[in-house]
PDB file of C-alpha atoms in Angstrom:
ATOM      1  CA  MET A 575     -10.505  22.358 -20.282  1.00  0.00           C
ATOM      2  CA  LEU A 576      -7.045  23.836 -19.862  1.00  0.00           C
ATOM      3  CA  ARG A 577      -5.142  24.985 -22.930  1.00  0.00           C
ATOM      4  CA  LYS A 578      -1.710  23.542 -23.761  1.00  0.00           C
ATOM      5  CA  GLU A 579       0.046  26.650 -22.410  1.00  0.00           C
ATOM      6  CA  GLU A 580      -1.831  26.427 -19.109  1.00  0.00           C
ATOM      7  CA  ILE A 581      -0.955  22.745 -18.712  1.00  0.00           C
ATOM      8  CA  ALA A 582       2.707  23.519 -19.464  1.00  0.00           C
ATOM      9  CA  GLU A 583       2.655  26.231 -16.771  1.00  0.00           C
ATOM     10  CA  LYS A 584       1.139  23.842 -14.222  1.00  0.00           C
ATOM     11  CA  LEU A 585       3.722  21.155 -15.004  1.00  0.00           C
ATOM     12  CA  GLN A 586       6.586  23.637 -14.617  1.00  0.00           C
ATOM     13  CA  ALA A 587       5.023  24.826 -11.339  1.00  0.00           C
ATOM     14  CA  TYR A 588       4.799  21.224 -10.129  1.00  0.00           C
ATOM     15  CA  TYR A 589       8.483  20.422 -10.698  1.00  0.00           C
ATOM     16  CA  GLN A 590       9.574  23.789  -9.270  1.00  0.00           C
ATOM     17  CA  ALA A 591       7.459  23.193  -6.159  1.00  0.00           C
ATOM     18  CA  VAL A 592       8.923  19.702  -5.662  1.00  0.00           C
ATOM     19  CA  ASP A 593      12.505  20.889  -6.133  1.00  0.00           C
ATOM     20  CA  SER A 594      12.101  23.886  -3.814  1.00  0.00           C
ATOM     21  CA  GLY A 595      10.150  21.968  -1.158  1.00  0.00           C
ATOM     22  CA  ASP A 596       7.102  24.232  -1.545  1.00  0.00           C
ATOM     23  CA  LEU A 597       4.538  21.655  -0.452  1.00  0.00           C
ATOM     24  CA  LYS A 598       1.698  24.162  -0.179  1.00  0.00           C
ATOM     25  CA  ARG A 599       2.094  25.068  -3.864  1.00  0.00           C
ATOM     26  CA  LEU A 600       2.613  21.420  -4.831  1.00  0.00           C
ATOM     27  CA  PHE A 601      -0.580  20.216  -3.121  1.00  0.00           C
ATOM     28  CA  SER A 602      -2.609  23.072  -4.632  1.00  0.00           C
ATOM     29  CA  LEU A 603      -2.035  21.613  -8.111  1.00  0.00           C
ATOM     30  CA  PHE A 604      -3.718  18.285  -7.361  1.00  0.00           C
ATOM     31  CA  HIS A 605      -7.354  17.220  -7.307  1.00  0.00           C
ATOM     32  CA  GLU A 606      -8.888  15.917  -4.072  1.00  0.00           C
ATOM     33  CA  ASP A 607      -9.342  12.518  -5.761  1.00  0.00           C
ATOM     34  CA  ILE A 608      -5.774  12.223  -7.078  1.00  0.00           C
ATOM     35  CA  VAL A 609      -4.605   8.738  -8.045  1.00  0.00           C
ATOM     36  CA  TYR A 610      -0.814   8.480  -8.244  1.00  0.00           C
ATOM     37  CA  LEU A 611       0.811   5.342  -9.630  1.00  0.00           C
ATOM     38  CA  ARG A 612       4.496   5.386  -8.727  1.00  0.00           C
ATOM     39  CA  GLY A 613       6.354   2.249  -9.721  1.00  0.00           C
ATOM     40  CA  GLN A 614       4.671  -0.613  -7.869  1.00  0.00           C
ATOM     41  CA  ARG A 615       2.828   1.715  -5.459  1.00  0.00           C
ATOM     42  CA  THR A 616      -0.594   3.355  -5.838  1.00  0.00           C
ATOM     43  CA  ILE A 617      -1.476   6.419  -3.769  1.00  0.00           C
ATOM     44  CA  GLU A 618      -5.149   7.410  -3.715  1.00  0.00           C
ATOM     45  CA  GLY A 619      -6.635  10.654  -2.446  1.00  0.00           C
ATOM     46  CA  LEU A 620      -5.081  13.985  -1.560  1.00  0.00           C
ATOM     47  CA  GLU A 621      -4.468  13.090   2.104  1.00  0.00           C
ATOM     48  CA  ALA A 622      -2.459   9.965   1.162  1.00  0.00           C
ATOM     49  CA  PHE A 623      -0.648  12.027  -1.482  1.00  0.00           C
ATOM     50  CA  ARG A 624       0.259  14.647   1.140  1.00  0.00           C
ATOM     51  CA  ALA A 625       1.481  11.930   3.532  1.00  0.00           C
ATOM     52  CA  PHE A 626       3.673  10.474   0.787  1.00  0.00           C
ATOM     53  CA  TYR A 627       5.384  13.815   0.135  1.00  0.00           C
ATOM     54  CA  ARG A 628       5.723  14.616   3.837  1.00  0.00           C
ATOM     55  CA  GLN A 629       6.961  11.224   5.098  1.00  0.00           C
ATOM     56  CA  GLY A 630       7.018   8.435   2.503  1.00  0.00           C
ATOM     57  CA  ARG A 631       9.191   9.844  -0.239  1.00  0.00           C
ATOM     58  CA  ALA A 632      12.721   8.354  -0.266  1.00  0.00           C
ATOM     59  CA  ILE A 633      14.185  11.566  -1.706  1.00  0.00           C
ATOM     60  CA  ARG A 634      15.669  14.230   0.564  1.00  0.00           C
ATOM     61  CA  GLU A 635      16.513  16.827  -2.094  1.00  0.00           C
ATOM     62  CA  GLY A 636      17.243  17.234  -5.759  1.00  0.00           C
ATOM     63  CA  LYS A 637      16.425  18.776  -9.100  1.00  0.00           C
ATOM     64  CA  HIS A 638      14.331  17.665 -12.032  1.00  0.00           C
ATOM     65  CA  THR A 639      15.662  18.474 -15.493  1.00  0.00           C
ATOM     66  CA  LEU A 640      12.907  18.256 -18.096  1.00  0.00           C
ATOM     67  CA  HIS A 641      13.897  17.009 -21.549  1.00  0.00           C
ATOM     68  CA  GLN A 642      10.521  16.791 -23.235  1.00  0.00           C
ATOM     69  CA  ILE A 643       6.920  17.775 -22.552  1.00  0.00           C
ATOM     70  CA  LEU A 644       4.109  16.470 -24.761  1.00  0.00           C
ATOM     71  CA  ILE A 645       0.641  17.885 -24.233  1.00  0.00           C
ATOM     72  CA  GLU A 646      -2.679  16.817 -25.689  1.00  0.00           C
ATOM     73  CA  PRO A 647      -5.296  18.317 -23.347  1.00  0.00           C
ATOM     74  CA  PRO A 648      -6.381  17.084 -20.887  1.00  0.00           C
ATOM     75  CA  GLU A 649      -3.282  14.828 -20.801  1.00  0.00           C
ATOM     76  CA  ALA A 650       0.472  15.408 -20.743  1.00  0.00           C
ATOM     77  CA  ALA A 651       3.711  13.427 -20.670  1.00  0.00           C
ATOM     78  CA  VAL A 652       7.068  14.596 -19.313  1.00  0.00           C
ATOM     79  CA  ARG A 653      10.443  12.941 -19.861  1.00  0.00           C
ATOM     80  CA  GLY A 654      13.422  14.002 -17.786  1.00  0.00           C
ATOM     81  CA  ARG A 655      16.151  13.237 -15.294  1.00  0.00           C
ATOM     82  CA  PHE A 656      16.199  13.596 -11.537  1.00  0.00           C
ATOM     83  CA  SER A 657      19.507  14.263  -9.751  1.00  0.00           C
ATOM     84  CA  GLY A 658      19.663  14.474  -5.985  1.00  0.00           C
ATOM     85  CA  ARG A 659      20.083  12.665  -2.671  1.00  0.00           C
ATOM     86  CA  LEU A 660      18.012  10.070  -0.915  1.00  0.00           C
ATOM     87  CA  LYS A 661      17.142  10.468   2.769  1.00  0.00           C
ATOM     88  CA  ASP A 662      19.999   8.077   3.650  1.00  0.00           C
ATOM     89  CA  GLY A 663      22.452  10.446   1.885  1.00  0.00           C
ATOM     90  CA  GLU A 664      23.011   8.297  -1.197  1.00  0.00           C
ATOM     91  CA  PRO A 665      23.424  10.381  -4.376  1.00  0.00           C
ATOM     92  CA  VAL A 666      21.030   9.378  -7.149  1.00  0.00           C
ATOM     93  CA  GLN A 667      20.425  10.138 -10.807  1.00  0.00           C
ATOM     94  CA  VAL A 668      17.493   8.538 -12.553  1.00  0.00           C
ATOM     95  CA  ASP A 669      15.639   9.043 -15.810  1.00  0.00           C
ATOM     96  CA  PHE A 670      11.858   9.252 -15.489  1.00  0.00           C
ATOM     97  CA  VAL A 671       8.664   9.597 -17.467  1.00  0.00           C
ATOM     98  CA  ASP A 672       5.583  11.139 -15.871  1.00  0.00           C
ATOM     99  CA  PHE A 673       2.075  11.057 -17.287  1.00  0.00           C
ATOM    100  CA  PHE A 674      -0.531  13.548 -16.050  1.00  0.00           C
ATOM    101  CA  TRP A 675      -4.307  13.764 -16.509  1.00  0.00           C
ATOM    102  CA  PHE A 676      -6.179  16.948 -15.661  1.00  0.00           C
ATOM    103  CA  GLU A 677      -9.744  17.443 -14.518  1.00  0.00           C
ATOM    104  CA  GLY A 678     -10.618  21.110 -14.666  1.00  0.00           C
ATOM    105  CA  ASP A 679      -7.475  22.922 -13.566  1.00  0.00           C
ATOM    106  CA  LYS A 680      -6.195  20.150 -11.242  1.00  0.00           C
ATOM    107  CA  ILE A 681      -4.115  17.030 -11.782  1.00  0.00           C
ATOM    108  CA  ILE A 682      -6.368  14.052 -11.064  1.00  0.00           C
ATOM    109  CA  ARG A 683      -4.066  11.225 -12.124  1.00  0.00           C
ATOM    110  CA  ARG A 684      -0.315  10.823 -12.367  1.00  0.00           C
ATOM    111  CA  GLU A 685       1.852   7.872 -13.326  1.00  0.00           C
ATOM    112  CA  THR A 686       5.628   7.812 -12.843  1.00  0.00           C
ATOM    113  CA  TYR A 687       8.035   5.364 -14.454  1.00  0.00           C
ATOM    114  CA  PHE A 688      11.754   5.149 -13.705  1.00  0.00           C
ATOM    115  CA  ARG A 689      14.544   3.709 -15.821  1.00  0.00           C
ATOM    116  CA  GLY A 690      17.048   1.614 -13.915  1.00  0.00           C
ATOM    117  CA  ARG A 691      15.754   2.056 -10.380  1.00  0.00           C
ATOM    118  CA  GLU A 692      12.816   3.402  -8.459  1.00  0.00           C
ATOM    119  CA  VAL A 693      13.311   6.280  -6.035  1.00  0.00           C
TER     120      VAL A 693
END
């Protein structure tokens, strides 16, 4: 099981990879059997997860600012704000909470909740 410090490093790596567009790094953090609950949508399996980040995500670019990280291995919760642009050019700012579950050194489950609107 990962230690708290290792989970914190993986979470930081995840948000950095998303914000920089480093999909190779991003995908390397997730388990083959990832289940991702995002608002009303459920994405199952690494291939569907990859397709979501390559084509299905409404966000064109942006930055995550993390306000709080709570870790109780093998689980973690992150509260923060996303600021960026959607693919249609609309600027967006939204508060979020992400929950992560790890199996070994990979994220096997993630849940994302948005306040105000889903992006």
